Tab-separated table of C-alpha atoms and ligand atoms in Angstrom:
chain	number	residue	atom	x	y	z
A	284	MET	CA	78.791	151.399	202.197
A	285	SER	CA	78.068	150.416	198.544
A	286	ASN	CA	80.657	149.026	195.887
A	287	VAL	CA	78.572	149.061	193.035
A	288	PRO	CA	80.296	150.936	190.582
A	289	GLU	CA	77.360	152.354	188.832
A	290	SER	CA	75.816	154.141	191.919
A	291	THR	CA	76.458	157.530	190.878
A	292	GLU	CA	74.961	156.921	187.387
A	293	ASN	CA	71.539	158.579	186.649
A	294	ASP	CA	69.019	155.822	186.226
A	295	THR	CA	66.038	157.892	185.200
A	296	ALA	CA	64.367	158.577	181.908
A	297	ALA	CA	61.775	157.117	179.962
A	298	ALA	CA	62.760	155.111	177.150
A	299	ALA	CA	59.666	155.859	174.915
A	300	PRO	CA	60.347	157.967	171.957
A	301	SER	CA	57.609	160.725	172.179
A	302	ASP	CA	55.620	162.488	174.876
A	303	ALA	CA	52.555	160.753	173.798
A	304	ALA	CA	53.969	157.200	174.278
A	305	ALA	CA	55.394	158.391	177.564
A	306	THR	CA	52.057	159.059	178.955
A	307	ALA	CA	50.283	156.090	177.692
A	308	PRO	CA	49.680	153.474	180.384
A	309	PHE	CA	52.278	151.009	181.032
A	310	ASP	CA	51.425	147.514	181.281
A	311	LEU	CA	52.554	147.439	184.853
A	312	VAL	CA	53.934	150.253	187.056
A	313	LEU	CA	55.846	149.690	190.345
A	314	ARG	CA	56.191	152.513	192.997
A	315	GLY	CA	58.315	152.481	195.961
A	316	GLU	CA	60.721	154.013	198.405
A	317	GLN	CA	63.317	151.204	197.733
A	318	MET	CA	63.970	150.229	194.229
A	319	LEU	CA	67.246	148.779	193.375
A	320	THR	CA	68.297	150.462	190.063
A	321	THR	CA	71.834	151.261	188.793
A	322	ALA	CA	71.536	154.493	191.090
A	323	GLY	CA	71.589	152.359	194.133
A	324	ILE	CA	68.190	151.900	196.285
A	325	VAL	CA	66.187	154.807	195.412
A	326	ALA	CA	62.524	156.234	195.566
A	327	ARG	CA	61.326	155.530	191.732
A	328	GLU	CA	58.479	154.676	189.661
A	329	ILE	CA	59.211	151.718	187.103
A	330	GLY	CA	57.122	151.330	184.045
A	331	ILE	CA	57.082	148.162	182.038
A	332	ARG	CA	55.815	147.606	178.786
A	333	ASP	CA	55.936	144.165	176.554
A	334	GLY	CA	58.148	142.722	179.489
A	335	ARG	CA	60.848	145.219	179.337
A	336	VAL	CA	61.600	148.071	181.869
A	337	THR	CA	60.548	151.318	179.574
A	338	ALA	CA	60.656	154.121	182.288
A	339	ILE	CA	62.399	154.857	185.478
A	340	GLU	CA	61.165	157.972	187.117
A	341	PRO	CA	61.272	159.577	190.446
A	342	LEU	CA	58.618	158.577	192.897
A	343	GLY	CA	55.684	160.909	192.556
A	344	SER	CA	55.896	161.159	188.853
A	345	GLY	CA	52.542	159.488	188.412
A	346	LEU	CA	53.217	157.090	185.933
A	347	GLN	CA	50.165	155.472	184.676
A	348	GLY	CA	49.714	151.455	184.402
A	349	ALA	CA	47.070	148.856	183.441
A	350	GLU	CA	48.214	147.465	186.910
A	351	ILE	CA	49.931	149.492	189.570
A	352	ILE	CA	51.928	147.794	192.714
A	353	GLU	CA	52.741	150.151	195.589
A	354	LEU	CA	55.479	148.763	197.554
A	355	GLU	CA	55.393	148.982	201.419
A	356	PRO	CA	58.299	150.947	202.786
A	357	HIS	CA	59.989	147.886	204.134
A	358	GLN	CA	59.922	146.236	200.823
A	359	VAL	CA	62.632	146.401	198.144
A	360	MET	CA	62.411	145.665	194.409
A	361	ILE	CA	65.558	143.873	193.315
A	362	PRO	CA	66.467	142.555	189.926
A	363	GLY	CA	65.983	138.710	189.443
A	364	LEU	CA	69.002	136.706	190.402
A	365	VAL	CA	70.602	134.779	187.608
A	366	ASP	CA	71.954	131.617	188.564
A	367	THR	CA	74.570	130.129	186.060
A	368	HIS	CA	75.439	127.010	188.068
A	369	VAL	CA	72.481	124.758	188.455
A	370	HIS	CA	72.226	120.698	187.773
A	371	VAL	CA	68.597	120.375	186.850
A	372	ASN	CA	69.285	116.833	185.892
A	373	GLU	CA	66.413	116.184	183.231
A	374	PRO	CA	66.103	114.205	181.329
A	375	GLY	CA	67.534	110.695	182.793
A	376	ARG	CA	67.776	111.896	186.402
A	377	THR	CA	64.655	113.543	186.851
A	378	GLU	CA	64.218	112.004	190.223
A	379	TRP	CA	67.011	114.181	191.409
A	380	GLU	CA	65.307	117.364	190.500
A	381	GLY	CA	63.858	118.322	186.946
A	382	PHE	CA	62.689	121.354	185.298
A	383	GLU	CA	59.520	121.851	186.751
A	384	SER	CA	60.737	121.727	190.481
A	385	ALA	CA	63.984	123.473	189.881
A	386	THR	CA	62.314	126.430	188.229
A	387	LYS	CA	59.799	126.671	191.088
A	388	ALA	CA	62.382	126.589	193.496
A	389	ALA	CA	64.474	129.236	191.678
A	390	ALA	CA	61.266	131.538	191.181
A	391	ALA	CA	60.588	131.182	195.013
A	392	GLY	CA	64.075	132.335	195.782
A	393	GLY	CA	64.076	135.368	193.598
A	394	VAL	CA	65.938	133.565	190.718
A	395	THR	CA	64.510	134.474	187.060
A	396	THR	CA	67.274	133.026	185.064
A	397	LEU	CA	69.284	129.734	185.245
A	398	ILE	CA	71.842	128.147	183.214
A	399	ASP	CA	71.775	124.480	183.360
A	400	MET	CA	75.033	122.265	183.577
A	401	PRO	CA	75.662	119.855	180.678
A	402	LEU	CA	75.914	116.854	183.095
A	403	ASN	CA	73.873	114.446	185.307
A	404	SER	CA	71.193	114.524	182.938
A	405	ILE	CA	71.143	111.582	180.332
A	406	PRO	CA	72.302	112.296	177.664
A	407	SER	CA	74.972	114.759	178.649
A	408	THR	CA	74.780	118.161	176.781
A	409	VAL	CA	77.985	117.224	174.644
A	410	THR	CA	76.297	117.206	171.046
A	411	VAL	CA	73.738	119.323	169.221
A	412	GLU	CA	71.387	116.089	169.411
A	413	ALA	CA	71.777	116.019	173.157
A	414	LEU	CA	70.893	119.697	173.559
A	415	ASN	CA	67.921	119.119	171.423
A	416	ILE	CA	66.776	116.395	173.664
A	417	LYS	CA	67.267	118.632	176.724
A	418	ARG	CA	65.350	121.444	175.241
A	419	ALA	CA	62.549	119.085	174.391
A	420	ALA	CA	62.433	117.875	178.072
A	421	ALA	CA	62.247	121.459	179.179
A	422	LYS	CA	59.766	122.589	176.810
A	423	GLY	CA	56.515	123.952	178.678
A	424	LYS	CA	57.811	123.299	182.008
A	425	THR	CA	59.928	126.113	183.035
A	426	HIS	CA	58.695	128.927	185.206
A	427	ILE	CA	61.832	130.957	184.964
A	428	ASP	CA	64.050	131.637	181.825
A	429	VAL	CA	66.593	128.637	181.246
A	430	GLY	CA	69.568	128.463	179.108
A	431	PHE	CA	72.141	125.708	178.718
A	432	TRP	CA	76.160	125.231	179.082
A	433	GLY	CA	77.593	122.533	176.685
A	434	GLY	CA	80.126	119.926	177.744
A	435	ALA	CA	83.646	119.406	176.573
A	436	VAL	CA	84.550	115.578	176.895
A	437	PRO	CA	87.093	113.555	175.395
A	438	GLY	CA	86.373	113.072	171.591
A	439	ASN	CA	83.795	115.758	171.212
A	440	GLU	CA	85.892	118.430	169.739
A	441	ASP	CA	84.090	118.427	166.764
A	442	ASP	CA	80.556	119.247	168.313
A	443	LEU	CA	81.901	122.366	170.111
A	444	ARG	CA	81.344	124.817	167.366
A	445	GLY	CA	77.766	123.272	166.523
A	446	LEU	CA	76.754	123.572	169.977
A	447	HIS	CA	77.843	127.210	170.157
A	448	ASP	CA	75.928	127.961	166.968
A	449	GLU	CA	73.019	126.325	168.793
A	450	GLY	CA	73.089	128.816	171.402
A	451	VAL	CA	75.079	127.265	174.327
A	452	PHE	CA	76.627	129.801	176.617
A	453	GLY	CA	79.928	127.989	176.799
A	454	PHE	CA	81.383	124.650	177.619
A	455	LYS	CA	81.994	122.878	181.096
A	456	CYS	CA	85.029	120.520	181.562
A	457	PHE	CA	86.275	118.448	184.584
A	458	LEU	CA	90.000	117.840	185.314
A	459	LEU	CA	89.071	114.879	187.565
A	460	HIS	CA	86.244	112.413	187.435
A	461	SER	CA	83.139	114.166	187.293
A	462	GLY	CA	81.121	112.034	189.544
A	463	VAL	CA	79.095	110.356	186.602
A	464	ASP	CA	80.738	107.914	184.343
A	465	GLU	CA	79.035	109.184	181.189
A	466	PHE	CA	80.811	112.834	181.349
A	467	PRO	CA	84.564	111.716	181.221
A	468	HIS	CA	87.124	114.392	182.338
A	469	LEU	CA	89.921	116.188	180.215
A	470	THR	CA	93.586	116.166	180.756
A	471	ALA	CA	95.027	119.611	180.837
A	472	ASP	CA	96.465	118.943	177.471
A	473	GLU	CA	92.942	118.031	176.072
A	474	MET	CA	91.333	121.122	177.999
A	475	GLU	CA	94.009	123.365	176.177
A	476	ALA	CA	93.081	121.883	172.785
A	477	ASP	CA	89.664	122.601	173.442
A	478	MET	CA	90.334	126.001	174.639
A	479	ALA	CA	92.192	127.027	171.479
A	480	GLU	CA	89.009	125.763	169.723
A	481	LEU	CA	86.611	127.998	171.936
A	482	ALA	CA	89.100	130.861	171.374
A	483	LYS	CA	88.182	130.850	167.443
A	484	PHE	CA	84.517	131.935	168.102
A	485	ASP	CA	84.954	133.621	171.608
A	486	SER	CA	83.299	131.039	173.729
A	487	LEU	CA	83.870	130.240	177.447
A	488	MET	CA	85.209	127.318	179.091
A	489	ILE	CA	83.883	126.804	182.545
A	490	VAL	CA	86.044	124.419	184.780
A	491	HIS	CA	85.614	122.036	187.573
A	492	ALA	CA	89.220	122.692	188.884
A	493	GLU	CA	90.303	119.823	190.942
A	494	ASP	CA	93.487	117.793	189.863
A	495	SER	CA	92.876	114.124	189.291
A	496	ARG	CA	96.407	113.056	190.209
A	497	ALA	CA	96.358	115.017	193.427
A	498	ILE	CA	93.109	113.596	194.446
A	499	ASP	CA	94.515	110.137	193.511
A	500	HIS	CA	97.251	110.714	196.046
A	501	ALA	CA	94.842	112.156	198.930
A	502	PRO	CA	93.807	109.893	201.739
A	503	THR	CA	90.501	107.777	201.042
A	504	ALA	CA	87.095	109.618	201.993
A	505	GLU	CA	85.662	106.318	203.425
A	506	GLY	CA	83.526	106.583	206.652
A	507	ASN	CA	81.590	109.076	208.625
A	508	GLN	CA	84.346	111.364	209.799
A	509	TYR	CA	84.308	114.752	207.914
A	510	ALA	CA	87.803	115.787	208.677
A	511	ASN	CA	88.729	112.600	206.529
A	512	PHE	CA	86.537	113.550	203.655
A	513	LEU	CA	88.059	117.146	203.922
A	514	ALA	CA	91.531	115.442	203.655
A	515	SER	CA	90.624	113.613	200.538
A	516	ARG	CA	89.915	116.786	198.688
A	517	PRO	CA	92.948	118.958	199.891
A	518	ARG	CA	93.292	122.632	198.734
A	519	GLY	CA	96.390	121.525	196.921
A	520	ALA	CA	94.132	119.641	194.292
A	521	GLU	CA	92.416	122.647	193.621
A	522	ASN	CA	95.300	124.929	193.575
A	523	VAL	CA	97.262	122.858	190.996
A	524	ALA	CA	94.182	122.725	188.738
A	525	VAL	CA	93.587	126.334	188.979
A	526	ALA	CA	97.226	126.769	187.938
A	527	GLU	CA	96.552	124.850	184.809
A	528	VAL	CA	93.377	126.633	183.845
A	529	ILE	CA	95.244	129.999	184.164
A	530	GLU	CA	98.282	128.777	182.047
A	531	ARG	CA	96.349	127.017	179.489
A	532	ALA	CA	93.869	130.342	179.222
A	533	ARG	CA	97.269	132.392	178.939
A	534	TRP	CA	98.424	130.247	176.254
A	535	THR	CA	95.331	129.959	174.168
A	536	GLY	CA	94.026	133.624	174.771
A	537	ALA	CA	90.841	131.853	175.523
A	538	ARG	CA	88.364	133.028	178.195
A	539	ALA	CA	88.230	130.655	181.359
A	540	HIS	CA	86.013	130.575	184.350
A	541	ILE	CA	86.891	128.790	187.508
A	542	LEU	CA	83.588	127.068	189.079
A	543	HIS	CA	82.757	126.773	192.517
A	544	LEU	CA	86.128	127.930	194.071
A	545	SER	CA	86.573	126.846	197.552
A	546	SER	CA	90.352	127.051	198.252
A	547	SER	CA	91.232	130.695	199.312
A	548	ASP	CA	94.878	129.844	198.376
A	549	ALA	CA	94.310	130.191	194.729
A	550	LEU	CA	93.119	133.694	194.834
A	551	PRO	CA	96.442	135.577	194.826
A	552	MET	CA	97.473	133.478	191.665
A	553	ILE	CA	94.044	134.465	190.167
A	554	ALA	CA	94.607	137.957	190.822
A	555	THR	CA	98.253	137.936	189.593
A	556	ALA	CA	96.890	136.341	186.248
A	557	ARG	CA	94.279	138.957	185.752
A	558	ARG	CA	96.672	141.582	186.219
A	559	ASP	CA	98.704	139.967	183.326
A	560	GLY	CA	95.638	140.006	181.093
A	561	VAL	CA	94.730	136.327	181.328
A	562	LYS	CA	90.827	136.228	180.631
A	563	ILE	CA	89.922	134.573	183.883
A	564	THR	CA	86.684	134.885	185.911
A	565	VAL	CA	85.855	133.106	189.270
A	566	GLU	CA	82.707	132.204	190.953
A	567	THR	CA	81.971	130.634	194.572
A	568	CYS	CA	78.862	129.393	196.230
A	569	PRO	CA	76.766	129.830	199.226
A	570	HIS	CA	78.094	126.801	201.165
A	571	TYR	CA	81.634	127.995	200.923
A	572	LEU	CA	80.680	131.488	202.211
A	573	THR	CA	78.109	130.509	204.832
A	574	LEU	CA	79.282	126.933	206.092
A	575	LEU	CA	82.407	125.944	208.123
A	576	ALA	CA	84.126	122.575	208.077
A	577	GLU	CA	84.620	122.663	211.936
A	578	GLU	CA	80.831	122.691	212.457
A	579	ILE	CA	79.826	119.827	210.296
A	580	PRO	CA	78.730	116.873	212.383
A	581	ASN	CA	80.335	113.720	211.433
A	582	GLY	CA	78.121	111.526	209.330
A	583	ALA	CA	76.401	114.876	207.741
A	584	THR	CA	76.342	113.788	204.366
A	585	ALA	CA	73.959	116.606	203.357
A	586	PHE	CA	77.005	118.826	203.546
A	587	LYS	CA	79.058	116.617	201.367
A	588	CYS	CA	80.062	118.675	197.956
A	589	CYS	CA	83.237	118.604	195.756
A	590	PRO	CA	85.452	120.740	196.092
A	591	PRO	CA	84.348	120.756	199.988
A	592	ILE	CA	83.584	123.011	202.511
A	593	ARG	CA	86.748	124.360	204.288
A	594	GLU	CA	87.719	125.815	207.643
A	595	ALA	CA	86.929	129.275	209.043
A	596	SER	CA	90.051	130.868	207.875
A	597	ASN	CA	89.442	129.705	204.446
A	598	ARG	CA	85.787	131.348	204.452
A	599	GLU	CA	87.132	134.642	205.864
A	600	LEU	CA	89.478	134.872	202.753
A	601	LEU	CA	86.808	134.010	200.327
A	602	TRP	CA	84.636	137.006	201.641
A	603	GLN	CA	87.742	139.086	201.209
A	604	GLY	CA	88.264	137.820	197.634
A	605	LEU	CA	84.715	138.933	196.707
A	606	LEU	CA	85.270	142.328	198.309
A	607	ASP	CA	88.439	142.970	196.407
A	608	GLY	CA	86.814	141.760	193.206
A	609	THR	CA	88.993	138.614	192.769
A	610	ILE	CA	85.740	136.636	192.952
A	611	ASP	CA	83.426	137.918	190.589
A	612	CYS	CA	79.926	136.358	191.530
A	613	ILE	CA	78.033	133.950	193.738
A	614	VAL	CA	76.085	131.041	192.156
A	615	SER	CA	74.456	127.976	193.656
A	616	ASP	CA	76.102	124.971	192.241
A	617	HIS	CA	72.624	123.347	192.963
A	618	SER	CA	73.496	119.745	192.633
A	619	PRO	CA	70.700	117.700	194.350
A	620	SER	CA	70.268	113.960	194.258
A	621	THR	CA	67.708	111.582	196.018
A	622	VAL	CA	67.760	111.453	199.772
A	623	ASP	CA	68.992	107.644	199.262
A	624	LEU	CA	72.047	108.593	197.331
A	625	LYS	CA	73.149	110.855	199.945
A	626	ASP	CA	73.609	107.763	202.156
A	627	VAL	CA	71.984	109.314	205.175
A	628	GLU	CA	71.675	106.306	206.989
A	629	ASN	CA	75.203	105.222	207.192
A	630	GLY	CA	76.765	108.880	206.714
A	631	ASP	CA	79.412	107.499	204.761
A	632	PHE	CA	81.261	110.382	203.142
A	633	GLY	CA	82.999	108.046	200.492
A	634	VAL	CA	79.433	106.768	199.167
A	635	ALA	CA	77.301	109.892	199.460
A	636	TRP	CA	76.536	111.862	196.413
A	637	GLY	CA	78.682	115.059	196.554
A	638	GLY	CA	76.314	117.913	195.904
A	639	VAL	CA	74.371	120.618	197.894
A	640	ALA	CA	70.840	121.753	197.033
A	641	SER	CA	70.412	125.542	197.522
A	642	LEU	CA	68.786	127.011	194.352
A	643	GLN	CA	65.970	128.521	196.609
A	644	LEU	CA	68.015	130.003	199.651
A	645	GLY	CA	70.940	131.282	197.845
A	646	LEU	CA	69.714	135.053	198.392
A	647	SER	CA	68.693	134.640	201.904
A	648	LEU	CA	71.839	132.619	202.722
A	649	ILE	CA	74.281	135.238	201.444
A	650	TRP	CA	72.114	138.043	202.505
A	651	THR	CA	72.187	136.862	206.175
A	652	GLU	CA	75.803	136.727	206.018
A	653	ALA	CA	76.442	139.789	204.174
A	654	LYS	CA	74.336	141.706	206.752
A	655	ARG	CA	76.360	140.536	209.579
A	656	ARG	CA	79.416	141.771	207.744
A	657	GLY	CA	78.008	145.151	207.177
A	658	ILE	CA	77.819	144.639	203.270
A	659	ASP	CA	74.908	146.197	201.661
A	660	LEU	CA	71.982	144.536	199.455
A	661	PRO	CA	73.211	146.337	195.975
A	662	GLN	CA	76.508	144.778	196.557
A	663	VAL	CA	74.919	141.345	197.076
A	664	MET	CA	72.743	141.719	193.827
A	665	GLN	CA	75.982	142.917	192.128
A	666	TRP	CA	77.533	139.497	192.895
A	667	MET	CA	74.205	137.347	192.437
A	668	SER	CA	72.645	139.164	189.527
A	669	ALA	CA	74.550	141.638	187.305
A	670	LYS	CA	77.901	139.873	187.447
A	671	PRO	CA	76.568	136.398	186.577
A	672	ALA	CA	74.354	137.894	183.671
A	673	GLU	CA	77.611	139.315	182.441
A	674	LEU	CA	79.588	136.120	182.683
A	675	ALA	CA	76.844	134.434	180.507
A	676	GLY	CA	76.531	137.362	178.032
A	677	LEU	CA	73.129	138.081	179.031
A	678	THR	CA	73.112	141.813	178.182
A	679	HIS	CA	69.365	142.308	178.987
A	680	LYS	CA	69.298	140.744	182.288
A	681	GLY	CA	70.868	141.206	185.922
A	682	ARG	CA	69.716	144.823	186.525
A	683	ILE	CA	66.702	146.994	186.723
A	684	ALA	CA	67.497	149.373	183.896
A	685	LEU	CA	66.090	150.784	180.805
A	686	GLY	CA	65.645	148.334	178.111
A	687	TYR	CA	66.300	145.239	180.351
A	688	ASP	CA	63.786	142.411	180.729
A	689	ALA	CA	61.474	143.132	183.721
A	690	ASP	CA	62.813	140.221	185.855
A	691	PHE	CA	62.442	141.352	189.450
A	692	SER	CA	61.429	140.226	193.049
A	693	ILE	CA	59.804	142.236	195.947
A	694	PHE	CA	62.145	141.441	198.707
A	695	GLU	CA	61.940	142.033	202.439
A	696	PRO	CA	65.491	142.224	203.642
A	697	ASP	CA	64.531	142.610	207.354
A	698	SER	CA	62.043	139.743	207.561
A	699	ALA	CA	63.032	136.406	208.862
A	700	GLN	CA	62.581	132.798	208.119
A	701	VAL	CA	63.455	129.185	209.360
A	702	ILE	CA	64.341	126.823	206.811
A	703	ASP	CA	61.973	123.530	206.651
A	704	VAL	CA	63.310	121.541	203.947
A	705	HIS	CA	59.838	119.951	203.594
A	706	GLN	CA	58.567	123.333	202.595
A	707	LEU	CA	60.879	124.047	199.779
A	708	HIS	CA	60.098	123.460	195.984
A	709	HIS	CA	63.408	121.258	195.643
A	710	LYS	CA	62.283	117.773	194.882
A	711	ASN	CA	64.233	115.778	197.498
A	712	PRO	CA	64.100	117.114	201.041
A	713	ILE	CA	67.507	117.123	202.211
A	714	SER	CA	69.609	120.204	202.744
A	715	PRO	CA	72.401	121.545	205.023
A	716	TYR	CA	70.457	124.389	205.740
A	717	ASP	CA	67.639	122.771	207.259
A	718	GLY	CA	66.482	124.316	210.505
A	719	ARG	CA	68.720	127.626	209.814
A	720	ALA	CA	67.134	131.094	210.665
A	721	LEU	CA	67.524	133.260	207.637
A	722	ALA	CA	67.215	137.009	206.883
A	723	GLY	CA	65.476	138.126	203.930
A	724	VAL	CA	62.243	136.905	202.452
A	725	VAL	CA	61.306	136.960	198.917
A	726	GLN	CA	57.593	137.846	198.556
A	727	GLY	CA	57.010	137.473	194.725
A	728	THR	CA	58.770	137.309	191.511
A	729	TRP	CA	58.133	138.367	188.078
A	730	LEU	CA	59.177	137.382	184.843
A	731	ARG	CA	59.200	139.749	182.020
A	732	GLY	CA	56.787	141.889	183.893
A	733	GLN	CA	54.334	138.764	184.556
A	734	LYS	CA	54.036	137.396	187.976
A	735	ILE	CA	55.149	133.971	188.508
A	736	ASP	CA	52.045	132.060	189.976
A	737	PHE	CA	53.745	128.577	190.124
A	738	THR	CA	50.943	127.226	187.910
A	739	THR	CA	51.467	128.427	184.361
A	740	PRO	CA	54.986	128.178	183.258
A	741	LEU	CA	56.394	131.519	181.880
A	742	GLY	CA	59.810	130.720	181.087
A	743	ARG	CA	61.765	130.888	177.887
A	744	MET	CA	64.341	128.771	176.560
A	745	LEU	CA	67.350	131.306	176.190
A	746	ARG	CA	70.094	130.985	173.387
A	747	ARG	CA	73.532	132.888	173.803
A	748	GLY	CA	73.269	136.436	172.043
A	749	ASP	CA	69.498	136.664	172.422
A	750	VAL	CA	68.291	140.003	172.734
B	1037	LIG	ZN1	78.384	121.805	189.537
């Protein structure tokens, strides 16, 4: 089965303007039986020049390159993942992650572009000055391409346009306490005012949708019982907040995006809003699609994230939401902290940092679960590469297609691995996936046609609208 809409499209042709140019050697040529292009998984030769895909020809065409890679029959060339939800935490909380370890982990997991969240770093990315500080901190350290979200907080209305002009991909806001005091949340009215501003320059508001008052009325999370923690972050709090985002997007005409959807209850109203023409998109994350509240041991704070991992029935409906197109994409929400802050010794869900580290594992996690459900690899890549690239307006990323950046991995879908958290590139060795057996291994990752070697940082800093 394949739900990739472009699957019938012809993907071949050389982009070179003349026969002479077409026959000149490429910088790199890949040949294989399984190349994931816009025509699906097909036998192709891919020619790369100056970091871009410049030829896609049937296997056997004999494209010549300065370097030639012949894929083995069990290997698939896939586009690099685009992960639009990553907390790198540098500068300010570099002990939680940082650009070097984050981008190495990303590359090892097949991610070639990440967009960094505006909070948990210090300063938060809520002014142009703070954006410049973050760019300076990232410079020379990134092994993949990195872009930045701005933040919308009370009082920075006048900074939004400047941040947009400086190339942020959109603005994140919270509708309840963000987890860090220096990034305060907006009321729904404040969010609406900022949305009206963003609509003027067609920027995007991305929202952590849990309602502050609903959470205040819920039971407290204290103690080591997962059930208590789950009750402290009820679906109702998400549902109310999602409804606010929908209505405020409707009223202002702004584009809005629901981050890390966990409550499947919200899917019907999102689908209805879309039918009404409200400009709303939705993401969910590997932890909501692969883990189950019923299986989380008490005290296992590695599983704590907000909104929380919910019940099996909820998970099934999230998968359904992906398959019917209500949910657009799957991104990590990689939100690590130090092991200390996860309060592993006491296992108190009220005290532990809320965030799951999974940047390196997203593809294998989702592929393992997708395979079990009979969902094919092109569909997975649509959710994890093409769609997030579209969300961020990255028109030259997210596919192996003519003119696109040559960002890709060689993936072995039938190989297996057992996760050892100490072997990951993540800075802090804590993950709910430690010890899990997963299908799918990334054998190597290339950025703009160059192999990522984990020594020489090849990454660039991306700005909205770059081509
Ligand atoms: Zn997040």
